[in-house]
mmCIF file of C-alpha atoms in Angstrom:
data_model
loop_
_atom_site.group_PDB
_atom_site.id
_atom_site.type_symbol
_atom_site.label_atom_id
_atom_site.label_comp_id
_atom_site.label_asym_id
_atom_site.label_seq_id
_atom_site.Cartn_x
_atom_site.Cartn_y
_atom_site.Cartn_z
ATOM 1 C CA MET A 1 2.526 57.052 39.839
ATOM 2 C CA ASP A 2 2.053 59.098 42.998
ATOM 3 C CA SER A 3 -1.280 59.769 44.709
ATOM 4 C CA ARG A 4 -1.761 63.058 42.900
ATOM 5 C CA ALA A 5 -1.517 61.294 39.550
ATOM 6 C CA SER A 6 -3.750 58.469 40.786
ATOM 7 C CA ASP A 7 -6.510 60.979 41.449
ATOM 8 C CA PHE A 8 -6.827 61.441 37.684
ATOM 9 C CA CYS A 9 -6.610 57.714 36.911
ATOM 10 C CA CYS A 10 -9.931 55.956 36.274
ATOM 11 C CA LEU A 11 -9.686 52.172 36.430
ATOM 12 C CA GLN A 12 -12.319 49.888 34.935
ATOM 13 C CA VAL A 13 -13.523 47.240 37.391
ATOM 14 C CA GLU A 14 -15.666 44.334 36.148
ATOM 15 C CA VAL A 15 -17.514 42.428 38.872
ATOM 16 C CA CYS A 16 -18.972 39.048 37.971
ATOM 17 C CA GLN A 17 -21.860 38.422 40.357
ATOM 18 C CA ASN A 18 -22.833 34.847 41.225
ATOM 19 C CA PRO A 19 -25.674 33.638 38.970
ATOM 20 C CA THR A 20 -27.765 32.651 42.018
ATOM 21 C CA SER A 21 -27.164 35.931 43.838
ATOM 22 C CA THR A 22 -30.144 38.233 44.379
ATOM 23 C CA ALA A 23 -28.128 41.064 45.916
ATOM 24 C CA ARG A 24 -28.817 44.524 44.563
ATOM 25 C CA THR A 25 -26.306 45.907 42.088
ATOM 26 C CA THR A 26 -25.846 49.020 44.207
ATOM 27 C CA ALA A 27 -25.026 46.904 47.277
ATOM 28 C CA VAL A 28 -22.451 44.862 45.347
ATOM 29 C CA THR A 29 -20.922 48.022 43.872
ATOM 30 C CA GLU A 30 -20.570 49.720 47.253
ATOM 31 C CA CYS A 31 -19.060 46.624 48.863
ATOM 32 C CA VAL A 32 -16.533 46.143 46.035
ATOM 33 C CA GLN A 33 -15.538 49.799 46.176
ATOM 34 C CA ARG A 34 -14.923 49.632 49.934
ATOM 35 C CA PHE A 35 -12.996 46.380 49.525
ATOM 36 C CA LEU A 36 -10.679 47.760 46.841
ATOM 37 C CA GLN A 37 -10.075 51.154 48.365
ATOM 38 C CA HIS A 38 -9.341 49.708 51.816
ATOM 39 C CA SER A 39 -7.174 46.868 50.519
ATOM 40 C CA ASN A 40 -4.002 48.995 50.285
ATOM 41 C CA LYS A 41 -3.280 47.321 46.961
ATOM 42 C CA THR A 42 -1.121 48.846 44.261
ATOM 43 C CA VAL A 43 -1.636 47.645 40.695
ATOM 44 C CA PHE A 44 0.735 47.708 37.739
ATOM 45 C CA GLY A 45 -1.677 46.176 35.213
ATOM 46 C CA ASP A 46 -4.709 43.943 34.900
ATOM 47 C CA ILE A 47 -5.550 41.746 37.891
ATOM 48 C CA CYS A 48 -8.374 39.337 38.751
ATOM 49 C CA LEU A 49 -9.410 38.582 42.333
ATOM 50 C CA THR A 50 -11.468 35.495 43.160
ATOM 51 C CA GLU A 51 -10.949 35.076 46.905
ATOM 52 C CA PHE A 52 -12.313 37.520 49.467
ATOM 53 C CA GLU A 53 -12.222 37.814 53.224
ATOM 54 C CA ASP A 54 -15.469 39.786 53.169
ATOM 55 C CA GLU A 55 -18.442 37.451 53.763
ATOM 56 C CA PHE A 56 -20.784 39.420 51.493
ATOM 57 C CA LEU A 57 -18.355 39.276 48.565
ATOM 58 C CA THR A 58 -17.692 35.569 49.103
ATOM 59 C CA GLN A 59 -21.410 34.871 48.945
ATOM 60 C CA HIS A 60 -22.378 37.083 46.035
ATOM 61 C CA VAL A 61 -19.312 37.650 43.824
ATOM 62 C CA GLN A 62 -17.369 35.253 41.601
ATOM 63 C CA SER A 63 -14.592 37.614 40.560
ATOM 64 C CA VAL A 64 -13.424 41.210 40.625
ATOM 65 C CA SER A 65 -11.277 42.196 37.642
ATOM 66 C CA ILE A 66 -9.357 45.407 37.147
ATOM 67 C CA CYS A 67 -9.024 45.373 33.386
ATOM 68 C CA ASP A 68 -8.006 47.270 30.258
ATOM 69 C CA THR A 69 -5.310 49.125 32.168
ATOM 70 C CA ASP A 70 -3.362 49.519 28.911
ATOM 71 C CA LEU A 71 -5.829 52.256 27.967
ATOM 72 C CA VAL A 72 -4.958 54.173 31.144
ATOM 73 C CA LEU A 73 -1.392 53.225 31.999
ATOM 74 C CA GLY A 74 -0.100 52.619 28.488
ATOM 75 C CA CYS A 75 1.444 49.521 26.929
ATOM 76 C CA GLY A 76 4.864 48.087 27.612
ATOM 77 C CA GLY A 77 6.747 46.861 30.623
ATOM 78 C CA ASN A 78 7.277 50.173 32.443
ATOM 79 C CA LYS A 79 3.736 50.844 33.584
ATOM 80 C CA PRO A 80 3.404 53.181 36.560
ATOM 81 C CA ALA A 81 1.978 51.860 39.820
ATOM 82 C CA VAL A 82 -1.523 52.940 40.789
ATOM 83 C CA SER A 83 -2.846 52.918 44.338
ATOM 84 C CA LEU A 84 -6.425 51.640 44.510
ATOM 85 C CA ALA A 85 -7.007 53.887 47.509
ATOM 86 C CA ASP A 86 -6.406 56.965 45.371
ATOM 87 C CA ALA A 87 -7.641 55.953 41.920
ATOM 88 C CA GLN A 88 -11.129 56.564 40.634
ATOM 89 C CA LEU A 89 -12.958 53.250 40.152
ATOM 90 C CA ASP A 90 -15.603 52.733 37.463
ATOM 91 C CA ILE A 91 -17.350 49.556 38.649
ATOM 92 C CA HIS A 92 -19.486 47.383 36.359
ATOM 93 C CA VAL A 93 -21.538 44.607 37.969
ATOM 94 C CA PHE A 94 -22.962 41.847 35.781
ATOM 95 C CA GLN A 95 -24.353 38.324 35.882
ATOM 96 C CA LEU A 96 -23.646 35.753 33.184
ATOM 97 C CA HIS A 97 -26.371 34.064 31.146
ATOM 98 C CA GLU A 98 -25.700 30.344 31.242
ATOM 99 C CA ASP A 99 -27.822 29.202 28.299
ATOM 100 C CA ASP A 100 -26.889 25.998 26.474
ATOM 101 C CA GLY A 101 -25.458 27.569 23.350
ATOM 102 C CA PRO A 102 -27.000 30.132 21.011
ATOM 103 C CA ALA A 103 -30.636 30.218 19.983
ATOM 104 C CA ALA A 104 -31.250 29.643 16.269
ATOM 105 C CA GLU A 105 -33.397 31.780 13.990
ATOM 106 C CA THR A 106 -34.777 29.862 11.022
ATOM 107 C CA ILE A 107 -36.682 30.712 7.869
ATOM 108 C CA ASP A 108 -38.915 28.469 5.773
ATOM 109 C CA GLU A 109 -37.575 27.998 2.278
ATOM 110 C CA GLN A 110 -39.465 25.617 -0.022
ATOM 111 C CA GLU A 111 -40.820 23.548 2.871
ATOM 112 C CA GLU A 112 -37.376 23.359 4.445
ATOM 113 C CA GLU A 113 -36.168 25.191 7.520
ATOM 114 C CA ILE A 114 -32.900 27.026 6.927
ATOM 115 C CA SER A 115 -30.808 28.491 9.720
ATOM 116 C CA ALA A 116 -30.735 32.248 9.207
ATOM 117 C CA ALA A 117 -28.903 33.409 12.314
ATOM 118 C CA SER A 118 -27.777 32.526 15.798
ATOM 119 C CA HIS A 119 -28.116 34.841 18.761
ATOM 120 C CA TRP A 120 -26.759 34.906 22.283
ATOM 121 C CA LEU A 121 -27.994 36.712 25.368
ATOM 122 C CA LEU A 122 -25.163 38.788 26.809
ATOM 123 C CA PRO A 123 -23.161 38.710 28.969
ATOM 124 C CA SER A 124 -22.796 35.037 28.113
ATOM 125 C CA ALA A 125 -20.957 32.424 30.160
ATOM 126 C CA GLU A 126 -19.759 31.004 26.832
ATOM 127 C CA PHE A 127 -17.776 34.181 26.092
ATOM 128 C CA GLN A 128 -16.392 34.802 29.572
ATOM 129 C CA GLY A 129 -12.618 35.259 29.415
ATOM 130 C CA LEU A 130 -12.557 35.378 25.614
ATOM 131 C CA TRP A 131 -11.440 39.034 25.502
ATOM 132 C CA ASN A 132 -8.322 38.351 27.560
ATOM 133 C CA ASN A 133 -7.420 35.265 25.526
ATOM 134 C CA LEU A 134 -7.262 37.136 22.216
ATOM 135 C CA ILE A 135 -3.735 38.350 21.496
ATOM 136 C CA TYR A 136 -2.916 40.497 18.461
ATOM 137 C CA ASP A 137 0.235 42.169 17.198
ATOM 138 C CA MET A 138 -1.554 45.519 17.132
ATOM 139 C CA ASN A 139 -3.769 47.026 19.844
ATOM 140 C CA VAL A 140 -6.880 46.398 17.758
ATOM 141 C CA LYS A 141 -8.958 45.399 20.791
ATOM 142 C CA GLU A 142 -8.291 48.660 22.608
ATOM 143 C CA LYS A 143 -8.978 50.713 19.468
ATOM 144 C CA LEU A 144 -12.310 48.949 18.859
ATOM 145 C CA LEU A 145 -13.361 49.423 22.474
ATOM 146 C CA GLN A 146 -12.483 53.112 22.400
ATOM 147 C CA TYR A 147 -14.259 53.563 19.060
ATOM 148 C CA ALA A 148 -17.500 51.960 20.267
ATOM 149 C CA THR A 149 -17.384 53.910 23.531
ATOM 150 C CA THR A 150 -16.800 57.186 21.686
ATOM 151 C CA THR A 151 -19.687 56.454 19.315
ATOM 152 C CA LEU A 152 -22.113 56.096 22.234
ATOM 153 C CA LEU A 153 -20.676 59.241 23.807
ATOM 154 C CA PHE A 154 -21.333 61.175 20.587
ATOM 155 C CA SER A 155 -24.910 59.872 20.599
ATOM 156 C CA ASP A 156 -25.439 60.859 24.244
ATOM 157 C CA ARG A 157 -24.127 64.362 23.567
ATOM 158 C CA ASN A 158 -26.262 64.731 20.393
ATOM 159 C CA VAL A 159 -23.215 65.443 18.265
ATOM 160 C CA ASP A 160 -24.267 66.680 14.831
ATOM 161 C CA GLY A 161 -23.207 64.110 12.242
ATOM 162 C CA ASN A 162 -22.850 66.894 9.695
ATOM 163 C CA ILE A 163 -20.151 68.523 11.800
ATOM 164 C CA VAL A 164 -18.384 65.471 13.216
ATOM 165 C CA SER A 165 -18.808 62.459 10.983
ATOM 166 C CA TRP A 166 -17.916 58.887 11.894
ATOM 167 C CA ASN A 167 -18.635 55.472 10.479
ATOM 168 C CA ARG A 168 -21.304 53.492 12.307
ATOM 169 C CA VAL A 169 -20.203 50.188 10.791
ATOM 170 C CA ILE A 170 -16.959 48.386 11.617
ATOM 171 C CA LEU A 171 -15.562 46.019 8.993
ATOM 172 C CA LEU A 172 -13.075 43.392 10.119
ATOM 173 C CA HIS A 173 -11.133 41.731 7.329
ATOM 174 C CA GLY A 174 -8.434 39.098 7.126
ATOM 175 C CA PRO A 175 -7.793 35.468 6.179
ATOM 176 C CA PRO A 176 -9.876 32.695 7.769
ATOM 177 C CA GLY A 177 -8.775 31.703 11.238
ATOM 178 C CA THR A 178 -7.316 35.056 12.272
ATOM 179 C CA GLY A 179 -9.898 35.639 15.015
ATOM 180 C CA LYS A 180 -12.447 37.959 13.402
ATOM 181 C CA THR A 181 -15.506 36.085 14.700
ATOM 182 C CA SER A 182 -13.958 35.581 18.124
ATOM 183 C CA LEU A 183 -13.133 39.291 18.300
ATOM 184 C CA CYS A 184 -16.739 40.204 17.466
ATOM 185 C CA LYS A 185 -18.010 37.923 20.231
ATOM 186 C CA ALA A 186 -15.482 39.260 22.724
ATOM 187 C CA LEU A 187 -16.184 42.902 21.854
ATOM 188 C CA ALA A 188 -19.956 42.402 22.162
ATOM 189 C CA GLN A 189 -19.441 40.801 25.582
ATOM 190 C CA LYS A 190 -17.085 43.569 26.697
ATOM 191 C CA LEU A 191 -19.455 46.345 25.617
ATOM 192 C CA CYS A 192 -22.417 44.673 27.302
ATOM 193 C CA ILE A 193 -20.481 44.555 30.569
ATOM 194 C CA ARG A 194 -19.076 48.051 30.159
ATOM 195 C CA PHE A 195 -22.568 49.509 29.601
ATOM 196 C CA SER A 196 -24.384 47.353 32.148
ATOM 197 C CA LYS A 197 -25.504 50.507 33.971
ATOM 198 C CA ARG A 198 -27.637 51.582 31.014
ATOM 199 C CA TYR A 199 -28.649 48.228 29.453
ATOM 200 C CA THR A 200 -29.871 45.272 31.506
ATOM 201 C CA TYR A 201 -28.728 42.806 28.869
ATOM 202 C CA GLY A 202 -27.518 42.623 25.278
ATOM 203 C CA GLN A 203 -27.876 40.359 22.272
ATOM 204 C CA LEU A 204 -25.368 39.250 19.701
ATOM 205 C CA VAL A 205 -26.807 38.130 16.347
#
């Protein structure tokens, strides 16, 4: 992919900020953008960077991941190269919640407490890396991510549901052990990171 094509390529960049860091999100975003665009790197797919020469990044950032490139570059082994100096970068900065497992919601039933639900604060350290570890025959992850993103876009643009209709509920079905619950957790984590600019945190129930 030449520089002219790279100008129209928007790469998703997820920046995991150190849990003890108090740096402003805008400062981290600007530093990561300078680092990537001046690195002279060319990417052919997803990459994760954990070591930095920049002192600010070393102090405040755990990892910088260029992810979900299949949505931009396509699937398969012949992905075009993209220069980070030319590509548009959509940077998402987040910090992980490191709670000890989910919180439990209980209800009283005949003088006995029954667990009704569990909920996690997102992004959760428990779910970090789960999205990348889920492998399916079909590109179900990418389709779900695009669907959820499009749904929020329709809401932002006040699209009339009578003109353009879409389901607001996603039903995952399949035999036990095929990854439905894990996919829900991973998708919730991914969306919370992807929309970190509009929501300070999320919850999965």
